[in-house]
Amino acid sequence: MSLPFVFTEPIRTERLTLRLMTAPDLDDVFAYQSREDVCRYLLHGPRSREEVVDMIVKYGAATRLELDHDWIEPAIELDGRVIGHMYLTIASVENLGAEIGWTLHPDFFGHGYASEAATAILDLAFGELGLHRVRAELDPRNDASIALCRRLGMREEALFVKDLMFKGDWGDTGVYAILEEEWAARRA
């Protein structure tokens, strides 16, 4: 395992740049984090401009992966515009596990951007970080995220019924995961 890892250099893919969020990203980030449809399956509701300012500062400061619950939340940039963000947190240093997540502006659905960004994060997790297992926890009504998990080769591992209070009501949690050797076989 290659921890600690400090995320300072952008990750470039064929079409995207994954990088730390900065204050000038405010308009782009607010454009999707303020939308009800984007937040439908997230643990938070639409955010105000002031809340987005605070989140950008928080995301931009989250650079170190070393201990359980450390996280990064890089912007997904396309042609100079932030169209979403990724999430990677260390679930367990001892068990070499992490959790991945994503949020994308709906105007950019259907072009493979989420797959491309998630692939870059999984390459980081299993390559440079040397992790063993990465999971995604999601609302099982979120068909787009389930489809992305499947495109990434993640398998459904669990469905927890009414396991968390979600926006005033009990909600379910779906868990998808992939192991390093499965990822390596897909990338070979």
Short mmCIF file of N, CA and C in Angstrom, two decimals:
data_model
loop_
_atom_site.label_atom_id
_atom_site.label_comp_id
_atom_site.label_asym_id
_atom_site.label_seq_id
_atom_site.Cartn_x
_atom_site.Cartn_y
_atom_site.Cartn_z
N MET A 1 0.85 -1.18 0.00
CA MET A 1 0.00 0.00 0.00
C MET A 1 0.89 1.24 0.00
N SER A 2 0.47 2.23 -0.77
CA SER A 2 1.25 3.45 -0.89
C SER A 2 0.56 4.62 -0.18
N LEU A 3 0.38 4.46 1.10
CA LEU A 3 -0.17 5.56 1.89
C LEU A 3 0.94 6.06 2.80
N PRO A 4 1.03 7.33 3.08
CA PRO A 4 0.06 8.34 2.68
C PRO A 4 0.20 8.73 1.21
N PHE A 5 -0.91 9.18 0.67
CA PHE A 5 -0.97 9.72 -0.69
C PHE A 5 -1.51 11.14 -0.58
N VAL A 6 -0.86 12.06 -1.25
CA VAL A 6 -1.32 13.45 -1.25
C VAL A 6 -1.72 13.80 -2.68
N PHE A 7 -2.99 14.16 -2.83
CA PHE A 7 -3.55 14.50 -4.14
C PHE A 7 -3.31 15.98 -4.42
N THR A 8 -2.31 16.24 -5.22
CA THR A 8 -2.01 17.62 -5.59
C THR A 8 -1.94 17.79 -7.11
N GLU A 9 -1.51 16.76 -7.80
CA GLU A 9 -1.37 16.82 -9.26
C GLU A 9 -2.65 16.31 -9.93
N PRO A 10 -3.12 17.00 -10.93
CA PRO A 10 -4.33 16.54 -11.64
C PRO A 10 -4.13 15.17 -12.26
N ILE A 11 -5.22 14.45 -12.38
CA ILE A 11 -5.26 13.17 -13.09
C ILE A 11 -5.91 13.46 -14.44
N ARG A 12 -5.22 13.15 -15.50
CA ARG A 12 -5.75 13.42 -16.84
C ARG A 12 -6.17 12.11 -17.50
N THR A 13 -7.33 12.15 -18.13
CA THR A 13 -7.83 11.03 -18.92
C THR A 13 -7.89 11.49 -20.36
N GLU A 14 -8.49 10.70 -21.21
CA GLU A 14 -8.58 11.08 -22.62
C GLU A 14 -9.29 12.43 -22.80
N ARG A 15 -10.38 12.65 -22.04
CA ARG A 15 -11.16 13.88 -22.23
C ARG A 15 -11.28 14.76 -20.99
N LEU A 16 -10.90 14.24 -19.84
CA LEU A 16 -11.18 14.89 -18.57
C LEU A 16 -9.93 15.19 -17.77
N THR A 17 -10.08 16.13 -16.85
CA THR A 17 -9.06 16.38 -15.84
C THR A 17 -9.73 16.27 -14.48
N LEU A 18 -9.18 15.45 -13.61
CA LEU A 18 -9.64 15.35 -12.22
C LEU A 18 -8.65 16.14 -11.40
N ARG A 19 -9.15 17.15 -10.69
CA ARG A 19 -8.26 18.06 -9.98
C ARG A 19 -8.96 18.61 -8.74
N LEU A 20 -8.17 19.25 -7.89
CA LEU A 20 -8.75 19.89 -6.72
C LEU A 20 -9.69 21.01 -7.13
N MET A 21 -10.77 21.15 -6.39
CA MET A 21 -11.69 22.27 -6.63
C MET A 21 -11.09 23.55 -6.09
N THR A 22 -11.40 24.65 -6.76
CA THR A 22 -10.94 25.97 -6.34
C THR A 22 -12.10 26.96 -6.40
N ALA A 23 -11.92 28.11 -5.78
CA ALA A 23 -12.96 29.13 -5.71
C ALA A 23 -13.55 29.50 -7.08
N PRO A 24 -12.75 29.63 -8.14
CA PRO A 24 -13.35 29.98 -9.44
C PRO A 24 -14.32 28.93 -10.00
N ASP A 25 -14.40 27.75 -9.38
CA ASP A 25 -15.32 26.70 -9.83
C ASP A 25 -16.75 26.92 -9.34
N LEU A 26 -16.97 27.98 -8.55
CA LEU A 26 -18.26 28.18 -7.88
C LEU A 26 -19.45 28.09 -8.82
N ASP A 27 -19.46 28.81 -9.90
CA ASP A 27 -20.63 28.81 -10.78
C ASP A 27 -20.91 27.42 -11.35
N ASP A 28 -19.86 26.73 -11.78
CA ASP A 28 -20.04 25.39 -12.34
C ASP A 28 -20.57 24.41 -11.30
N VAL A 29 -20.00 24.44 -10.10
CA VAL A 29 -20.41 23.50 -9.05
C VAL A 29 -21.82 23.83 -8.57
N PHE A 30 -22.11 25.10 -8.40
CA PHE A 30 -23.46 25.50 -7.99
C PHE A 30 -24.49 25.07 -9.03
N ALA A 31 -24.11 25.09 -10.30
CA ALA A 31 -25.04 24.72 -11.37
C ALA A 31 -25.58 23.30 -11.22
N TYR A 32 -24.82 22.39 -10.63
CA TYR A 32 -25.37 21.04 -10.42
C TYR A 32 -25.72 20.76 -8.97
N GLN A 33 -24.96 21.29 -8.00
CA GLN A 33 -25.26 20.99 -6.59
C GLN A 33 -26.52 21.69 -6.10
N SER A 34 -27.03 22.64 -6.83
CA SER A 34 -28.25 23.35 -6.44
C SER A 34 -29.51 22.70 -7.02
N ARG A 35 -29.36 21.66 -7.79
CA ARG A 35 -30.49 21.03 -8.49
C ARG A 35 -31.12 19.92 -7.68
N GLU A 36 -32.42 19.94 -7.62
CA GLU A 36 -33.18 18.90 -6.93
C GLU A 36 -32.94 17.53 -7.56
N ASP A 37 -32.93 17.46 -8.91
CA ASP A 37 -32.75 16.17 -9.57
C ASP A 37 -31.37 15.58 -9.30
N VAL A 38 -30.36 16.40 -9.16
CA VAL A 38 -29.01 15.91 -8.85
C VAL A 38 -28.96 15.36 -7.43
N CYS A 39 -29.65 16.02 -6.52
CA CYS A 39 -29.59 15.66 -5.10
C CYS A 39 -30.60 14.59 -4.70
N ARG A 40 -31.43 14.17 -5.62
CA ARG A 40 -32.50 13.21 -5.30
C ARG A 40 -32.00 12.00 -4.52
N TYR A 41 -30.87 11.44 -4.93
CA TYR A 41 -30.35 10.23 -4.28
C TYR A 41 -29.16 10.49 -3.38
N LEU A 42 -28.82 11.76 -3.16
CA LEU A 42 -27.71 12.11 -2.28
C LEU A 42 -28.21 12.34 -0.86
N LEU A 43 -27.32 12.29 0.10
CA LEU A 43 -27.71 12.45 1.49
C LEU A 43 -28.08 13.89 1.83
N HIS A 44 -27.77 14.82 0.96
CA HIS A 44 -28.11 16.23 1.18
C HIS A 44 -29.08 16.69 0.10
N GLY A 45 -29.76 17.79 0.38
CA GLY A 45 -30.63 18.41 -0.61
C GLY A 45 -29.86 19.41 -1.44
N PRO A 46 -30.56 20.13 -2.31
CA PRO A 46 -29.91 21.18 -3.10
C PRO A 46 -29.21 22.19 -2.18
N ARG A 47 -28.05 22.62 -2.61
CA ARG A 47 -27.25 23.54 -1.79
C ARG A 47 -27.39 24.97 -2.28
N SER A 48 -27.33 25.89 -1.33
CA SER A 48 -27.30 27.31 -1.66
C SER A 48 -25.90 27.68 -2.17
N ARG A 49 -25.79 28.86 -2.75
CA ARG A 49 -24.47 29.33 -3.20
C ARG A 49 -23.48 29.37 -2.05
N GLU A 50 -23.93 29.85 -0.89
CA GLU A 50 -23.06 29.93 0.29
C GLU A 50 -22.60 28.53 0.73
N GLU A 51 -23.51 27.57 0.69
CA GLU A 51 -23.13 26.20 1.05
C GLU A 51 -22.13 25.63 0.05
N VAL A 52 -22.30 25.95 -1.22
CA VAL A 52 -21.37 25.47 -2.25
C VAL A 52 -19.99 26.10 -2.04
N VAL A 53 -19.95 27.38 -1.69
CA VAL A 53 -18.66 28.03 -1.38
C VAL A 53 -17.96 27.24 -0.28
N ASP A 54 -18.68 26.92 0.79
CA ASP A 54 -18.09 26.15 1.90
C ASP A 54 -17.63 24.77 1.45
N MET A 55 -18.43 24.10 0.60
CA MET A 55 -18.06 22.77 0.14
C MET A 55 -16.82 22.81 -0.75
N ILE A 56 -16.70 23.82 -1.59
CA ILE A 56 -15.52 23.93 -2.44
C ILE A 56 -14.26 24.09 -1.59
N VAL A 57 -14.33 24.89 -0.54
CA VAL A 57 -13.19 25.04 0.37
C VAL A 57 -12.86 23.69 1.00
N LYS A 58 -13.88 22.98 1.45
CA LYS A 58 -13.69 21.67 2.08
C LYS A 58 -13.11 20.65 1.08
N TYR A 59 -13.69 20.59 -0.12
CA TYR A 59 -13.19 19.66 -1.15
C TYR A 59 -11.76 20.00 -1.53
N GLY A 60 -11.46 21.27 -1.68
CA GLY A 60 -10.13 21.69 -2.09
C GLY A 60 -9.06 21.41 -1.04
N ALA A 61 -9.48 21.35 0.22
CA ALA A 61 -8.53 21.10 1.32
C ALA A 61 -8.33 19.60 1.58
N ALA A 62 -9.20 18.77 1.05
CA ALA A 62 -9.12 17.32 1.27
C ALA A 62 -8.15 16.73 0.25
N THR A 63 -6.89 16.60 0.66
CA THR A 63 -5.85 16.17 -0.27
C THR A 63 -5.11 14.92 0.18
N ARG A 64 -5.28 14.52 1.43
CA ARG A 64 -4.44 13.46 1.99
C ARG A 64 -5.24 12.19 2.26
N LEU A 65 -4.73 11.08 1.75
CA LEU A 65 -5.28 9.75 2.03
C LEU A 65 -4.23 9.00 2.84
N GLU A 66 -4.54 8.78 4.10
CA GLU A 66 -3.59 8.09 4.98
C GLU A 66 -4.30 7.22 6.00
N LEU A 67 -5.38 7.74 6.59
CA LEU A 67 -6.06 7.09 7.69
C LEU A 67 -7.49 6.73 7.30
N ASP A 68 -8.12 5.87 8.08
CA ASP A 68 -9.53 5.56 7.86
C ASP A 68 -10.32 6.87 7.80
N HIS A 69 -11.21 6.95 6.84
CA HIS A 69 -12.12 8.08 6.64
C HIS A 69 -11.47 9.30 5.98
N ASP A 70 -10.18 9.26 5.67
CA ASP A 70 -9.59 10.32 4.85
C ASP A 70 -10.22 10.23 3.47
N TRP A 71 -10.39 11.37 2.81
CA TRP A 71 -11.07 11.38 1.52
C TRP A 71 -10.54 12.48 0.61
N ILE A 72 -10.78 12.25 -0.67
CA ILE A 72 -10.56 13.28 -1.69
C ILE A 72 -11.87 13.40 -2.48
N GLU A 73 -12.09 14.58 -3.01
CA GLU A 73 -13.30 14.83 -3.78
C GLU A 73 -12.96 15.74 -4.96
N PRO A 74 -12.23 15.18 -5.94
CA PRO A 74 -11.77 16.00 -7.05
C PRO A 74 -12.87 16.40 -8.02
N ALA A 75 -12.71 17.58 -8.59
CA ALA A 75 -13.59 18.07 -9.65
C ALA A 75 -13.36 17.24 -10.91
N ILE A 76 -14.43 17.06 -11.67
CA ILE A 76 -14.35 16.49 -13.01
C ILE A 76 -14.44 17.67 -13.97
N GLU A 77 -13.35 17.96 -14.66
CA GLU A 77 -13.31 19.10 -15.56
C GLU A 77 -13.30 18.63 -17.01
N LEU A 78 -14.16 19.25 -17.82
CA LEU A 78 -14.22 18.98 -19.25
C LEU A 78 -14.09 20.32 -19.97
N ASP A 79 -13.05 20.46 -20.76
CA ASP A 79 -12.85 21.68 -21.55
C ASP A 79 -12.98 22.95 -20.70
N GLY A 80 -12.36 22.94 -19.52
CA GLY A 80 -12.34 24.11 -18.66
C GLY A 80 -13.56 24.31 -17.79
N ARG A 81 -14.54 23.41 -17.87
CA ARG A 81 -15.77 23.52 -17.07
C ARG A 81 -15.87 22.34 -16.11
N VAL A 82 -16.24 22.60 -14.85
CA VAL A 82 -16.46 21.53 -13.89
C VAL A 82 -17.86 20.98 -14.13
N ILE A 83 -17.93 19.69 -14.45
CA ILE A 83 -19.20 19.05 -14.78
C ILE A 83 -19.66 18.07 -13.69
N GLY A 84 -18.85 17.93 -12.64
CA GLY A 84 -19.19 17.01 -11.56
C GLY A 84 -17.99 16.82 -10.67
N HIS A 85 -18.09 15.82 -9.81
CA HIS A 85 -16.94 15.49 -8.96
C HIS A 85 -16.97 14.02 -8.58
N MET A 86 -15.80 13.53 -8.23
CA MET A 86 -15.62 12.15 -7.77
C MET A 86 -15.40 12.18 -6.26
N TYR A 87 -15.44 11.01 -5.66
CA TYR A 87 -15.24 10.86 -4.22
C TYR A 87 -14.51 9.55 -4.00
N LEU A 88 -13.47 9.59 -3.17
CA LEU A 88 -12.77 8.37 -2.76
C LEU A 88 -12.40 8.55 -1.30
N THR A 89 -12.82 7.61 -0.48
CA THR A 89 -12.47 7.65 0.94
C THR A 89 -11.88 6.31 1.35
N ILE A 90 -10.93 6.37 2.26
CA ILE A 90 -10.35 5.15 2.81
C ILE A 90 -11.33 4.60 3.84
N ALA A 91 -11.91 3.45 3.54
CA ALA A 91 -12.85 2.81 4.46
C ALA A 91 -12.10 2.08 5.57
N SER A 92 -10.97 1.44 5.19
CA SER A 92 -10.18 0.71 6.17
C SER A 92 -8.75 0.56 5.67
N VAL A 93 -7.82 1.18 6.38
CA VAL A 93 -6.41 1.01 6.06
C VAL A 93 -6.01 -0.45 6.29
N GLU A 94 -6.44 -0.99 7.41
CA GLU A 94 -6.09 -2.38 7.76
C GLU A 94 -6.54 -3.37 6.70
N ASN A 95 -7.75 -3.16 6.16
CA ASN A 95 -8.30 -4.09 5.17
C ASN A 95 -8.13 -3.62 3.73
N LEU A 96 -7.36 -2.54 3.55
CA LEU A 96 -7.07 -2.00 2.22
C LEU A 96 -8.34 -1.75 1.41
N GLY A 97 -9.34 -1.15 2.09
CA GLY A 97 -10.62 -0.90 1.45
C GLY A 97 -10.93 0.57 1.31
N ALA A 98 -11.72 0.88 0.27
CA ALA A 98 -12.14 2.27 0.03
C ALA A 98 -13.57 2.28 -0.48
N GLU A 99 -14.13 3.48 -0.49
CA GLU A 99 -15.45 3.70 -1.07
C GLU A 99 -15.32 4.77 -2.15
N ILE A 100 -16.02 4.55 -3.25
CA ILE A 100 -16.02 5.48 -4.37
C ILE A 100 -17.42 6.07 -4.54
N GLY A 101 -17.48 7.29 -5.05
CA GLY A 101 -18.76 7.91 -5.36
C GLY A 101 -18.58 8.96 -6.44
N TRP A 102 -19.70 9.47 -6.96
CA TRP A 102 -19.66 10.41 -8.06
C TRP A 102 -20.93 11.23 -8.09
N THR A 103 -20.79 12.43 -8.63
CA THR A 103 -21.93 13.30 -8.90
C THR A 103 -21.62 14.00 -10.22
N LEU A 104 -22.61 14.03 -11.12
CA LEU A 104 -22.40 14.60 -12.44
C LEU A 104 -23.59 15.48 -12.80
N HIS A 105 -23.31 16.61 -13.44
CA HIS A 105 -24.36 17.49 -13.94
C HIS A 105 -25.15 16.73 -15.00
N PRO A 106 -26.49 16.72 -14.92
CA PRO A 106 -27.30 15.95 -15.87
C PRO A 106 -27.10 16.33 -17.34
N ASP A 107 -26.67 17.55 -17.61
CA ASP A 107 -26.42 17.94 -19.01
C ASP A 107 -25.31 17.11 -19.64
N PHE A 108 -24.55 16.41 -18.80
CA PHE A 108 -23.40 15.65 -19.30
C PHE A 108 -23.60 14.14 -19.18
N PHE A 109 -24.82 13.71 -18.86
CA PHE A 109 -25.14 12.28 -18.83
C PHE A 109 -25.06 11.72 -20.25
N GLY A 110 -24.74 10.43 -20.33
CA GLY A 110 -24.84 9.72 -21.60
C GLY A 110 -23.65 9.86 -22.53
N HIS A 111 -22.55 10.44 -22.03
CA HIS A 111 -21.36 10.61 -22.87
C HIS A 111 -20.16 9.82 -22.35
N GLY A 112 -20.35 9.04 -21.29
CA GLY A 112 -19.27 8.23 -20.74
C GLY A 112 -18.34 8.99 -19.81
N TYR A 113 -18.67 10.22 -19.43
CA TYR A 113 -17.78 10.99 -18.57
C TYR A 113 -17.67 10.38 -17.17
N ALA A 114 -18.79 9.93 -16.62
CA ALA A 114 -18.74 9.33 -15.28
C ALA A 114 -17.91 8.05 -15.31
N SER A 115 -18.08 7.25 -16.33
CA SER A 115 -17.27 6.02 -16.47
C SER A 115 -15.79 6.34 -16.58
N GLU A 116 -15.47 7.34 -17.37
CA GLU A 116 -14.07 7.74 -17.58
C GLU A 116 -13.44 8.24 -16.27
N ALA A 117 -14.19 9.08 -15.54
CA ALA A 117 -13.67 9.61 -14.28
C ALA A 117 -13.56 8.51 -13.22
N ALA A 118 -14.57 7.65 -13.13
CA ALA A 118 -14.53 6.57 -12.14
C ALA A 118 -13.42 5.58 -12.45
N THR A 119 -13.17 5.32 -13.73
CA THR A 119 -12.06 4.45 -14.13
C THR A 119 -10.73 5.04 -13.65
N ALA A 120 -10.56 6.34 -13.79
CA ALA A 120 -9.32 6.99 -13.34
C ALA A 120 -9.17 6.85 -11.83
N ILE A 121 -10.25 7.00 -11.09
CA ILE A 121 -10.19 6.88 -9.63
C ILE A 121 -9.91 5.43 -9.22
N LEU A 122 -10.52 4.47 -9.91
CA LEU A 122 -10.24 3.06 -9.59
C LEU A 122 -8.80 2.70 -9.97
N ASP A 123 -8.29 3.24 -11.06
CA ASP A 123 -6.88 3.03 -11.40
C ASP A 123 -5.97 3.56 -10.28
N LEU A 124 -6.31 4.72 -9.75
CA LEU A 124 -5.55 5.28 -8.63
C LEU A 124 -5.65 4.38 -7.41
N ALA A 125 -6.87 3.97 -7.08
CA ALA A 125 -7.10 3.15 -5.88
C ALA A 125 -6.34 1.83 -5.94
N PHE A 126 -6.44 1.15 -7.05
CA PHE A 126 -5.82 -0.17 -7.16
C PHE A 126 -4.37 -0.11 -7.60
N GLY A 127 -3.99 0.94 -8.29
CA GLY A 127 -2.62 1.09 -8.76
C GLY A 127 -1.75 1.76 -7.72
N GLU A 128 -1.75 3.07 -7.74
CA GLU A 128 -0.86 3.84 -6.88
C GLU A 128 -1.10 3.61 -5.39
N LEU A 129 -2.37 3.48 -4.99
CA LEU A 129 -2.67 3.29 -3.56
C LEU A 129 -2.54 1.84 -3.11
N GLY A 130 -2.61 0.90 -4.04
CA GLY A 130 -2.45 -0.51 -3.70
C GLY A 130 -3.59 -1.09 -2.87
N LEU A 131 -4.80 -0.59 -3.08
CA LEU A 131 -5.94 -1.09 -2.30
C LEU A 131 -6.38 -2.46 -2.80
N HIS A 132 -7.12 -3.15 -1.95
CA HIS A 132 -7.60 -4.50 -2.24
C HIS A 132 -9.04 -4.51 -2.75
N ARG A 133 -9.88 -3.59 -2.23
CA ARG A 133 -11.32 -3.63 -2.52
C ARG A 133 -11.88 -2.22 -2.49
N VAL A 134 -12.74 -1.91 -3.46
CA VAL A 134 -13.43 -0.63 -3.50
C VAL A 134 -14.93 -0.91 -3.63
N ARG A 135 -15.69 -0.21 -2.80
CA ARG A 135 -17.15 -0.38 -2.83
C ARG A 135 -17.81 0.96 -3.17
N ALA A 136 -19.05 0.85 -3.64
CA ALA A 136 -19.91 2.01 -3.83
C ALA A 136 -21.20 1.74 -3.06
N GLU A 137 -21.60 2.69 -2.24
CA GLU A 137 -22.88 2.59 -1.53
C GLU A 137 -23.82 3.61 -2.15
N LEU A 138 -25.02 3.17 -2.51
CA LEU A 138 -25.92 4.04 -3.24
C LEU A 138 -27.37 3.72 -2.94
N ASP A 139 -28.22 4.65 -3.32
CA ASP A 139 -29.65 4.45 -3.23
C ASP A 139 -30.04 3.46 -4.32
N PRO A 140 -30.67 2.34 -3.99
CA PRO A 140 -30.98 1.33 -5.00
C PRO A 140 -32.02 1.78 -6.04
N ARG A 141 -32.58 2.96 -5.87
CA ARG A 141 -33.48 3.52 -6.89
C ARG A 141 -32.70 4.29 -7.94
N ASN A 142 -31.40 4.47 -7.73
CA ASN A 142 -30.57 5.27 -8.62
C ASN A 142 -30.05 4.38 -9.76
N ASP A 143 -30.89 4.22 -10.77
CA ASP A 143 -30.57 3.32 -11.88
C ASP A 143 -29.29 3.72 -12.61
N ALA A 144 -29.04 5.03 -12.75
CA ALA A 144 -27.84 5.47 -13.47
C ALA A 144 -26.57 5.07 -12.73
N SER A 145 -26.56 5.20 -11.41
CA SER A 145 -25.37 4.79 -10.64
C SER A 145 -25.20 3.28 -10.63
N ILE A 146 -26.29 2.56 -10.58
CA ILE A 146 -26.20 1.10 -10.65
C ILE A 146 -25.62 0.68 -11.99
N ALA A 147 -26.10 1.30 -13.07
CA ALA A 147 -25.57 0.99 -14.40
C ALA A 147 -24.08 1.31 -14.49
N LEU A 148 -23.66 2.42 -13.88
CA LEU A 148 -22.24 2.76 -13.87
C LEU A 148 -21.44 1.71 -13.10
N CYS A 149 -21.92 1.31 -11.95
CA CYS A 149 -21.23 0.25 -11.19
C CYS A 149 -21.04 -0.99 -12.05
N ARG A 150 -22.07 -1.38 -12.75
CA ARG A 150 -21.99 -2.58 -13.61
C ARG A 150 -21.01 -2.38 -14.76
N ARG A 151 -21.02 -1.18 -15.37
CA ARG A 151 -20.05 -0.91 -16.45
C ARG A 151 -18.62 -0.98 -15.94
N LEU A 152 -18.42 -0.63 -14.68
CA LEU A 152 -17.08 -0.67 -14.08
C LEU A 152 -16.69 -2.08 -13.64
N GLY A 153 -17.61 -3.02 -13.74
CA GLY A 153 -17.32 -4.40 -13.34
C GLY A 153 -17.61 -4.68 -11.87
N MET A 154 -18.30 -3.75 -11.22
CA MET A 154 -18.63 -3.95 -9.81
C MET A 154 -19.84 -4.88 -9.71
N ARG A 155 -19.84 -5.71 -8.70
CA ARG A 155 -20.94 -6.63 -8.49
C ARG A 155 -21.81 -6.13 -7.34
N GLU A 156 -23.09 -6.46 -7.39
CA GLU A 156 -23.98 -6.15 -6.28
C GLU A 156 -23.66 -7.10 -5.14
N GLU A 157 -23.39 -6.55 -3.97
CA GLU A 157 -23.04 -7.38 -2.83
C GLU A 157 -24.09 -7.37 -1.74
N ALA A 158 -24.85 -6.30 -1.63
CA ALA A 158 -25.82 -6.23 -0.54
C ALA A 158 -26.92 -5.23 -0.84
N LEU A 159 -28.04 -5.47 -0.22
CA LEU A 159 -29.14 -4.51 -0.19
C LEU A 159 -29.59 -4.43 1.26
N PHE A 160 -29.34 -3.30 1.88
CA PHE A 160 -29.77 -3.08 3.25
C PHE A 160 -31.09 -2.33 3.20
N VAL A 161 -32.11 -2.93 3.78
CA VAL A 161 -33.47 -2.39 3.71
C VAL A 161 -33.72 -1.46 4.90
N LYS A 162 -34.16 -0.25 4.58
CA LYS A 162 -34.51 0.75 5.59
C LYS A 162 -33.44 0.87 6.67
N ASP A 163 -32.20 1.02 6.22
CA ASP A 163 -31.07 1.03 7.17
C ASP A 163 -30.61 2.43 7.54
N LEU A 164 -31.16 3.48 6.90
CA LEU A 164 -30.76 4.82 7.29
C LEU A 164 -31.91 5.78 7.11
N MET A 165 -31.89 6.81 7.94
CA MET A 165 -32.88 7.88 7.80
C MET A 165 -32.43 8.74 6.63
N PHE A 166 -33.30 8.86 5.63
CA PHE A 166 -32.97 9.55 4.39
C PHE A 166 -34.03 10.59 4.10
N LYS A 167 -33.68 11.84 4.32
CA LYS A 167 -34.57 12.96 4.04
C LYS A 167 -35.94 12.77 4.70
N GLY A 168 -35.90 12.38 5.98
CA GLY A 168 -37.13 12.28 6.76
C GLY A 168 -37.85 10.96 6.69
N ASP A 169 -37.31 9.99 5.98
CA ASP A 169 -37.94 8.67 5.89
C ASP A 169 -36.85 7.61 5.86
N TRP A 170 -37.23 6.37 6.10
CA TRP A 170 -36.26 5.29 6.04
C TRP A 170 -35.92 4.98 4.60
N GLY A 171 -34.62 4.83 4.33
CA GLY A 171 -34.15 4.53 2.99
C GLY A 171 -33.31 3.27 2.97
N ASP A 172 -33.19 2.70 1.79
CA ASP A 172 -32.39 1.50 1.57
C ASP A 172 -31.01 1.89 1.06
N THR A 173 -30.06 0.97 1.21
CA THR A 173 -28.70 1.16 0.70
C THR A 173 -28.30 -0.06 -0.12
N GLY A 174 -27.86 0.18 -1.34
CA GLY A 174 -27.28 -0.87 -2.17
C GLY A 174 -25.76 -0.77 -2.10
N VAL A 175 -25.10 -1.91 -2.09
CA VAL A 175 -23.64 -1.95 -2.04
C VAL A 175 -23.12 -2.74 -3.23
N TYR A 176 -22.22 -2.10 -3.97
CA TYR A 176 -21.54 -2.72 -5.11
C TYR A 176 -20.05 -2.67 -4.82
N ALA A 177 -19.28 -3.64 -5.34
CA ALA A 177 -17.85 -3.66 -5.04
C ALA A 177 -17.08 -4.37 -6.14
N ILE A 178 -15.77 -4.11 -6.12
CA ILE A 178 -14.84 -4.78 -7.03
C ILE A 178 -13.52 -4.96 -6.29
N LEU A 179 -12.86 -6.08 -6.57
CA LEU A 179 -11.55 -6.39 -5.99
C LEU A 179 -10.43 -5.98 -6.95
N GLU A 180 -9.26 -5.79 -6.40
CA GLU A 180 -8.11 -5.38 -7.21
C GLU A 180 -7.85 -6.37 -8.34
N GLU A 181 -7.90 -7.67 -8.06
CA GLU A 181 -7.60 -8.65 -9.12
C GLU A 181 -8.67 -8.65 -10.20
N GLU A 182 -9.91 -8.32 -9.85
CA GLU A 182 -10.97 -8.21 -10.85
C GLU A 182 -10.74 -6.97 -11.72
N TRP A 183 -10.35 -5.88 -11.08
CA TRP A 183 -10.06 -4.66 -11.83
C TRP A 183 -8.87 -4.87 -12.77
N ALA A 184 -7.83 -5.51 -12.26
CA ALA A 184 -6.63 -5.77 -13.07
C ALA A 184 -6.99 -6.63 -14.29
N ALA A 185 -7.84 -7.63 -14.11
CA ALA A 185 -8.24 -8.49 -15.23
C ALA A 185 -9.03 -7.69 -16.27
N ARG A 186 -9.86 -6.77 -15.83
CA ARG A 186 -10.63 -5.94 -16.75
C ARG A 186 -9.72 -4.98 -17.53
N ARG A 187 -8.69 -4.49 -16.87
CA ARG A 187 -7.81 -3.49 -17.49
C ARG A 187 -6.72 -4.14 -18.35
N ALA A 188 -6.54 -5.47 -18.23
CA ALA A 188 -5.47 -6.16 -18.98
C ALA A 188 -5.78 -6.23 -20.47
#
